[in-house]
């Protein structure tokens, strides 16, 4: 058998199935809508003709909707940048009727200048500046300049290496208050208050320190305390059986302490028939 060597061939596996070649459809060439119009008409006339067509779907447009009249008369070159050279359309005449108030004078009274004779001159004004306000501003400025002092540089301090500057007087680092006249002295409002307090103490010392409670006052006091104890006891008995929250526990303890204190006070007043009471300002 003889072997045949094929060096050049076009056979391939992918070419066994025939491919469908799609034809590419080109887009139509752009043509203006004024291309087939008559050649005699110009651009403006064509636009007007298109706007006035009744076959158009869009509503008819107007030639001066927002920009004013379409055809404005132009000024000739000879009137360039001249005053009142613009030809403006005539304006409608409006007849103005002036209203006059009844009794209003038609014209102002005639002004006649008053002539003064030499004899009727006014007296000379006094030279006192407080009377006629005549100031010598030059002399006043000279005096102010002589009395003025040169402006001193403001005291400052730097606290960082980057140069942050602060006011030294407002910082509290300078001893400013030691130069005041009332430095280290008791303020006047404190001394006056101490004097008033001493006077009040002197007045209270003259009065008796304690007061005796009579039998009727003692009976009323006992009755009121017992009534308050009954009310507290009633509220205490109305408490729930299960006391598991913190507010309930605190309320119960407060009511128990109040009842115990009332019982002690009632017991003490019942034991002692003679009671003396001190005022609130004095100690026991």
Tab-separated table of C-alpha atoms in Angstrom:
chain	number	residue	atom	x	y	z
A	1	UNK	CA	0.000	0.000	0.000
A	2	UNK	CA	1.131	3.448	-0.779
A	3	UNK	CA	0.764	6.394	1.641
A	4	UNK	CA	-0.464	9.794	0.502
A	5	UNK	CA	0.728	12.857	2.441
A	6	UNK	CA	-1.710	15.798	2.368
A	7	UNK	CA	0.161	18.988	3.181
A	8	UNK	CA	-2.471	21.548	2.314
A	9	UNK	CA	-6.134	21.001	3.127
A	10	UNK	CA	-9.132	23.095	4.287
A	11	UNK	CA	-11.151	20.490	6.062
A	12	UNK	CA	-12.060	21.160	9.731
A	13	UNK	CA	-14.561	19.746	12.218
A	14	UNK	CA	-16.270	23.122	12.703
A	15	UNK	CA	-16.852	23.469	8.965
A	16	UNK	CA	-18.944	20.303	8.710
A	17	UNK	CA	-22.141	22.170	9.804
A	18	UNK	CA	-23.044	24.887	7.302
A	19	UNK	CA	-23.390	28.391	8.901
A	20	UNK	CA	-26.209	30.777	7.985
A	21	UNK	CA	-24.845	34.161	6.936
A	22	UNK	CA	-27.131	37.054	7.935
A	23	UNK	CA	-27.383	39.933	5.544
A	24	UNK	CA	-26.629	43.329	7.178
A	25	UNK	CA	-29.319	45.911	6.449
A	26	UNK	CA	-27.944	49.440	6.222
A	27	UNK	CA	-29.736	52.332	7.924
A	28	UNK	CA	-31.359	54.784	5.541
A	29	UNK	CA	-29.448	57.909	4.636
A	30	UNK	CA	-30.494	61.062	6.505
A	31	UNK	CA	-32.390	63.492	4.335
A	32	UNK	CA	-33.689	66.845	5.498
A	33	UNK	CA	-37.412	67.472	5.373
A	34	UNK	CA	-36.720	70.523	3.182
A	35	UNK	CA	-34.769	68.511	0.600
A	36	UNK	CA	-37.674	67.928	-1.796
A	37	UNK	CA	-39.204	71.402	-1.299
A	38	UNK	CA	-39.302	73.875	-4.149
A	39	UNK	CA	-35.979	75.546	-4.766
A	40	UNK	CA	-37.524	79.025	-4.990
A	41	UNK	CA	-38.452	79.136	-1.301
A	42	UNK	CA	-35.786	80.139	1.239
A	43	UNK	CA	-35.226	78.731	4.734
A	44	UNK	CA	-37.496	81.171	6.624
A	45	UNK	CA	-40.301	80.767	4.086
A	46	UNK	CA	-40.035	76.978	4.294
A	47	UNK	CA	-40.341	77.066	8.079
A	48	UNK	CA	-43.385	79.354	7.850
A	49	UNK	CA	-44.944	77.058	5.263
A	50	UNK	CA	-44.375	74.045	7.499
A	51	UNK	CA	-45.881	75.841	10.525
A	52	UNK	CA	-49.016	76.830	8.631
A	53	UNK	CA	-49.688	73.346	7.250
A	54	UNK	CA	-52.972	71.830	8.368
A	55	UNK	CA	-51.739	68.283	7.784
A	56	UNK	CA	-49.148	68.491	10.573
A	57	UNK	CA	-49.981	66.523	13.724
A	58	UNK	CA	-48.372	69.054	16.091
A	59	UNK	CA	-50.305	72.232	16.978
A	60	UNK	CA	-49.567	75.342	15.001
A	61	UNK	CA	-46.698	77.428	16.318
A	62	UNK	CA	-46.604	81.187	16.556
A	63	UNK	CA	-43.819	83.357	15.258
A	64	UNK	CA	-43.663	85.622	18.349
A	65	UNK	CA	-44.708	83.739	21.466
A	66	UNK	CA	-41.909	84.823	23.849
A	67	UNK	CA	-39.353	86.754	21.774
A	68	UNK	CA	-41.549	89.657	20.688
A	69	UNK	CA	-42.385	90.679	17.143
A	70	UNK	CA	-40.523	88.622	14.518
A	71	UNK	CA	-39.762	91.489	12.158
A	72	UNK	CA	-38.223	94.437	14.031
A	73	UNK	CA	-37.258	97.457	11.886
A	74	UNK	CA	-33.507	97.800	11.862
A	75	UNK	CA	-31.655	101.058	12.247
A	76	UNK	CA	-29.530	102.183	9.335
A	77	UNK	CA	-25.722	102.264	9.708
A	78	UNK	CA	-25.760	106.080	9.679
A	79	UNK	CA	-27.629	106.074	13.008
A	80	UNK	CA	-25.163	103.756	14.781
A	81	UNK	CA	-24.847	104.553	18.523
A	82	UNK	CA	-26.760	107.783	18.240
A	83	UNK	CA	-29.234	109.155	20.730
A	84	UNK	CA	-32.837	108.106	20.008
A	85	UNK	CA	-31.686	106.200	16.948
A	86	UNK	CA	-33.807	103.146	17.737
A	87	UNK	CA	-37.134	103.201	15.931
A	88	UNK	CA	-39.656	102.202	18.548
A	89	UNK	CA	-43.238	101.238	17.762
A	90	UNK	CA	-45.786	103.942	18.586
A	91	UNK	CA	-47.415	103.680	21.986
A	92	UNK	CA	-51.115	104.157	22.595
A	93	UNK	CA	-52.079	107.575	23.863
A	94	UNK	CA	-53.512	107.623	27.384
A	95	UNK	CA	-55.421	110.691	28.441
A	96	UNK	CA	-54.458	111.523	32.013
A	97	UNK	CA	-57.012	113.328	34.169
A	98	UNK	CA	-55.433	115.179	37.084
A	99	UNK	CA	-57.546	115.181	40.242
A	100	UNK	CA	-57.600	118.427	42.196
A	101	UNK	CA	-58.850	118.567	45.739
A	102	UNK	CA	-61.543	121.191	46.301
A	103	UNK	CA	-60.155	124.296	47.944
A	104	UNK	CA	-56.544	123.435	46.985
A	105	UNK	CA	-54.513	126.558	45.987
A	106	UNK	CA	-53.600	126.717	42.337
A	107	UNK	CA	-50.129	128.112	42.982
A	108	UNK	CA	-47.829	128.866	45.911
A	109	UNK	CA	-47.671	132.408	47.300
A	110	UNK	CA	-45.051	134.638	45.774
A	111	UNK	CA	-41.716	134.693	47.594
A	112	UNK	CA	-40.332	138.131	48.263
A	113	UNK	CA	-36.776	138.366	49.674
A	114	UNK	CA	-36.452	140.449	52.834
A	115	UNK	CA	-33.868	143.183	52.570
A	116	UNK	CA	-32.096	144.153	55.773
A	117	UNK	CA	-30.686	147.589	56.233
A	118	UNK	CA	-27.318	148.301	57.808
A	119	UNK	CA	-28.948	149.663	60.970
A	120	UNK	CA	-31.033	146.531	61.572
A	121	UNK	CA	-28.122	144.112	61.798
A	122	UNK	CA	-28.214	141.273	64.269
A	123	UNK	CA	-26.024	141.535	67.356
A	124	UNK	CA	-22.721	139.727	67.307
A	125	UNK	CA	-22.730	136.214	68.696
A	126	UNK	CA	-20.872	135.599	71.976
A	127	UNK	CA	-17.469	133.985	71.744
A	128	UNK	CA	-18.231	131.364	74.406
A	129	UNK	CA	-18.115	127.908	72.696
A	130	UNK	CA	-20.734	126.512	75.100
A	131	UNK	CA	-23.251	129.138	73.914
A	132	UNK	CA	-22.762	129.243	70.152
A	133	UNK	CA	-20.901	125.916	69.716
A	134	UNK	CA	-17.827	127.493	68.159
A	135	UNK	CA	-14.967	125.062	68.689
A	136	UNK	CA	-11.338	125.531	67.861
A	137	UNK	CA	-10.711	122.045	66.473
A	138	UNK	CA	-7.059	122.724	65.637
A	139	UNK	CA	-6.207	123.729	69.202
A	140	UNK	CA	-8.186	120.800	70.612
A	141	UNK	CA	-6.322	118.333	68.378
A	142	UNK	CA	-2.947	119.772	69.412
A	143	UNK	CA	-3.836	119.375	73.118
A	144	UNK	CA	-5.054	115.801	72.570
A	145	UNK	CA	-1.844	114.855	70.755
A	146	UNK	CA	0.291	116.321	73.575
A	147	UNK	CA	-1.661	114.435	76.242
A	148	UNK	CA	-1.741	111.127	74.371
A	149	UNK	CA	0.706	108.374	75.257
A	150	UNK	CA	2.404	105.937	72.886
A	151	UNK	CA	0.708	102.586	72.579
A	152	UNK	CA	2.467	99.931	74.620
A	153	UNK	CA	3.049	96.450	73.163
A	154	UNK	CA	0.591	93.842	74.348
A	155	UNK	CA	1.936	91.332	76.873
A	156	UNK	CA	1.772	87.805	75.518
A	157	UNK	CA	3.290	84.422	76.197
A	158	UNK	CA	4.087	81.382	74.048
A	159	UNK	CA	3.335	77.951	75.504
A	160	UNK	CA	4.330	75.607	72.654
A	161	UNK	CA	7.296	75.297	70.329
A	162	UNK	CA	5.034	75.952	67.341
A	163	UNK	CA	4.440	79.544	68.462
A	164	UNK	CA	0.875	79.525	69.836
A	165	UNK	CA	0.489	82.967	71.424
A	166	UNK	CA	-1.913	83.849	74.292
A	167	UNK	CA	-2.785	86.985	76.241
A	168	UNK	CA	-0.729	87.229	79.444
A	169	UNK	CA	-3.016	89.536	81.447
A	170	UNK	CA	-6.134	87.389	81.020
A	171	UNK	CA	-4.278	84.140	81.759
A	172	UNK	CA	-3.948	84.716	85.541
A	173	UNK	CA	-0.145	84.368	85.578
A	174	UNK	CA	0.435	88.029	86.507
A	175	UNK	CA	-0.213	89.220	90.115
A	176	UNK	CA	-2.742	91.917	89.227
A	177	UNK	CA	-5.127	91.757	92.206
A	178	UNK	CA	-2.468	92.358	94.873
A	179	UNK	CA	-2.236	96.008	93.773
A	180	UNK	CA	-5.884	96.698	94.508
A	181	UNK	CA	-6.790	98.864	97.509
A	182	UNK	CA	-9.165	96.275	99.029
A	183	UNK	CA	-6.839	93.304	98.548
A	184	UNK	CA	-6.775	91.013	101.619
A	185	UNK	CA	-9.641	92.821	103.343
A	186	UNK	CA	-13.072	91.496	104.279
A	187	UNK	CA	-15.684	92.572	101.707
A	188	UNK	CA	-18.244	95.116	102.794
A	189	UNK	CA	-21.243	92.819	102.221
A	190	UNK	CA	-19.679	90.135	104.478
A	191	UNK	CA	-18.911	92.578	107.280
A	192	UNK	CA	-22.425	94.092	107.114
A	193	UNK	CA	-23.939	90.623	107.235
A	194	UNK	CA	-21.853	89.749	110.299
A	195	UNK	CA	-22.978	92.939	112.032
A	196	UNK	CA	-26.636	92.143	111.323
A	197	UNK	CA	-26.184	88.625	112.634
A	198	UNK	CA	-24.613	89.905	115.854
A	199	UNK	CA	-27.487	92.344	116.365
A	200	UNK	CA	-30.021	89.560	115.842
A	201	UNK	CA	-28.167	87.380	118.355
A	202	UNK	CA	-28.239	90.201	120.898
A	203	UNK	CA	-31.991	90.569	120.457
A	204	UNK	CA	-32.601	86.836	120.862
A	205	UNK	CA	-30.529	86.675	124.034
A	206	UNK	CA	-32.817	89.130	125.754
A	207	UNK	CA	-35.872	86.971	124.984
A	208	UNK	CA	-36.491	83.721	126.937
A	209	UNK	CA	-34.920	80.625	125.418
A	210	UNK	CA	-37.853	78.220	125.997
A	211	UNK	CA	-41.656	78.247	126.205
A	212	UNK	CA	-44.010	76.195	128.409
A	213	UNK	CA	-46.729	74.125	126.681
A	214	UNK	CA	-50.095	74.307	128.403
A	215	UNK	CA	-52.375	71.327	129.125
A	216	UNK	CA	-54.778	72.123	126.255
A	217	UNK	CA	-51.903	72.395	123.751
A	218	UNK	CA	-50.474	69.115	125.085
A	219	UNK	CA	-53.846	67.348	124.663
A	220	UNK	CA	-54.253	68.678	121.086
A	221	UNK	CA	-50.723	67.572	120.243
A	222	UNK	CA	-51.364	64.060	121.559
A	223	UNK	CA	-54.668	63.823	119.709
A	224	UNK	CA	-53.092	64.900	116.408
A	225	UNK	CA	-50.190	62.468	116.765
A	226	UNK	CA	-52.520	59.552	117.536
A	227	UNK	CA	-54.706	60.441	114.563
A	228	UNK	CA	-51.653	60.492	112.302
A	229	UNK	CA	-50.540	57.128	113.737
A	230	UNK	CA	-53.959	55.609	112.892
A	231	UNK	CA	-53.731	56.859	109.318
A	232	UNK	CA	-50.231	55.475	108.890
A	233	UNK	CA	-51.270	52.152	110.429
A	234	UNK	CA	-54.192	51.914	107.999
A	235	UNK	CA	-51.907	52.572	105.018
A	236	UNK	CA	-49.412	50.023	106.357
A	237	UNK	CA	-52.096	47.351	106.613
A	238	UNK	CA	-53.179	48.035	103.004
A	239	UNK	CA	-49.764	47.018	101.689
A	240	UNK	CA	-49.644	43.830	99.546
A	241	UNK	CA	-48.573	40.538	101.126
A	242	UNK	CA	-45.883	39.827	98.544
A	243	UNK	CA	-43.198	42.489	98.687
A	244	UNK	CA	-40.650	41.495	96.075
A	245	UNK	CA	-39.737	44.768	94.333
A	246	UNK	CA	-37.358	47.469	95.505
A	247	UNK	CA	-39.939	50.328	95.626
A	248	UNK	CA	-42.297	48.223	97.765
A	249	UNK	CA	-39.482	47.321	100.166
A	250	UNK	CA	-38.382	50.954	100.566
A	251	UNK	CA	-41.952	52.130	101.122
A	252	UNK	CA	-42.549	49.475	103.768
A	253	UNK	CA	-39.341	50.360	105.647
A	254	UNK	CA	-40.173	54.087	105.546
A	255	UNK	CA	-43.661	53.482	106.955
A	256	UNK	CA	-42.267	51.230	109.703
A	257	UNK	CA	-39.716	53.891	110.728
A	258	UNK	CA	-42.420	56.597	110.773
A	259	UNK	CA	-44.692	54.441	112.960
A	260	UNK	CA	-41.860	53.694	115.398
A	261	UNK	CA	-40.929	57.373	115.704
A	262	UNK	CA	-44.574	58.366	116.313
A	263	UNK	CA	-44.903	55.724	119.015
A	264	UNK	CA	-41.774	57.031	120.764
A	265	UNK	CA	-42.998	60.642	120.620
A	266	UNK	CA	-46.450	59.727	121.952
A	267	UNK	CA	-44.899	57.705	124.772
A	268	UNK	CA	-42.549	60.569	125.721
A	269	UNK	CA	-45.352	63.209	125.788
A	270	UNK	CA	-47.617	60.954	127.873
A	271	UNK	CA	-44.853	60.310	130.445
A	272	UNK	CA	-43.896	63.976	130.972
A	273	UNK	CA	-46.782	66.329	131.916
A	274	UNK	CA	-44.589	69.448	131.973
A	275	UNK	CA	-42.947	70.211	128.598
A	276	UNK	CA	-40.825	73.180	127.585
A	277	UNK	CA	-40.147	73.890	123.878
A	278	UNK	CA	-37.170	75.784	122.472
A	279	UNK	CA	-37.427	77.991	119.386
A	280	UNK	CA	-36.104	76.752	116.021
A	281	UNK	CA	-33.141	79.179	115.979
A	282	UNK	CA	-31.783	77.978	119.352
A	283	UNK	CA	-30.181	74.616	120.035
A	284	UNK	CA	-31.402	72.151	122.732
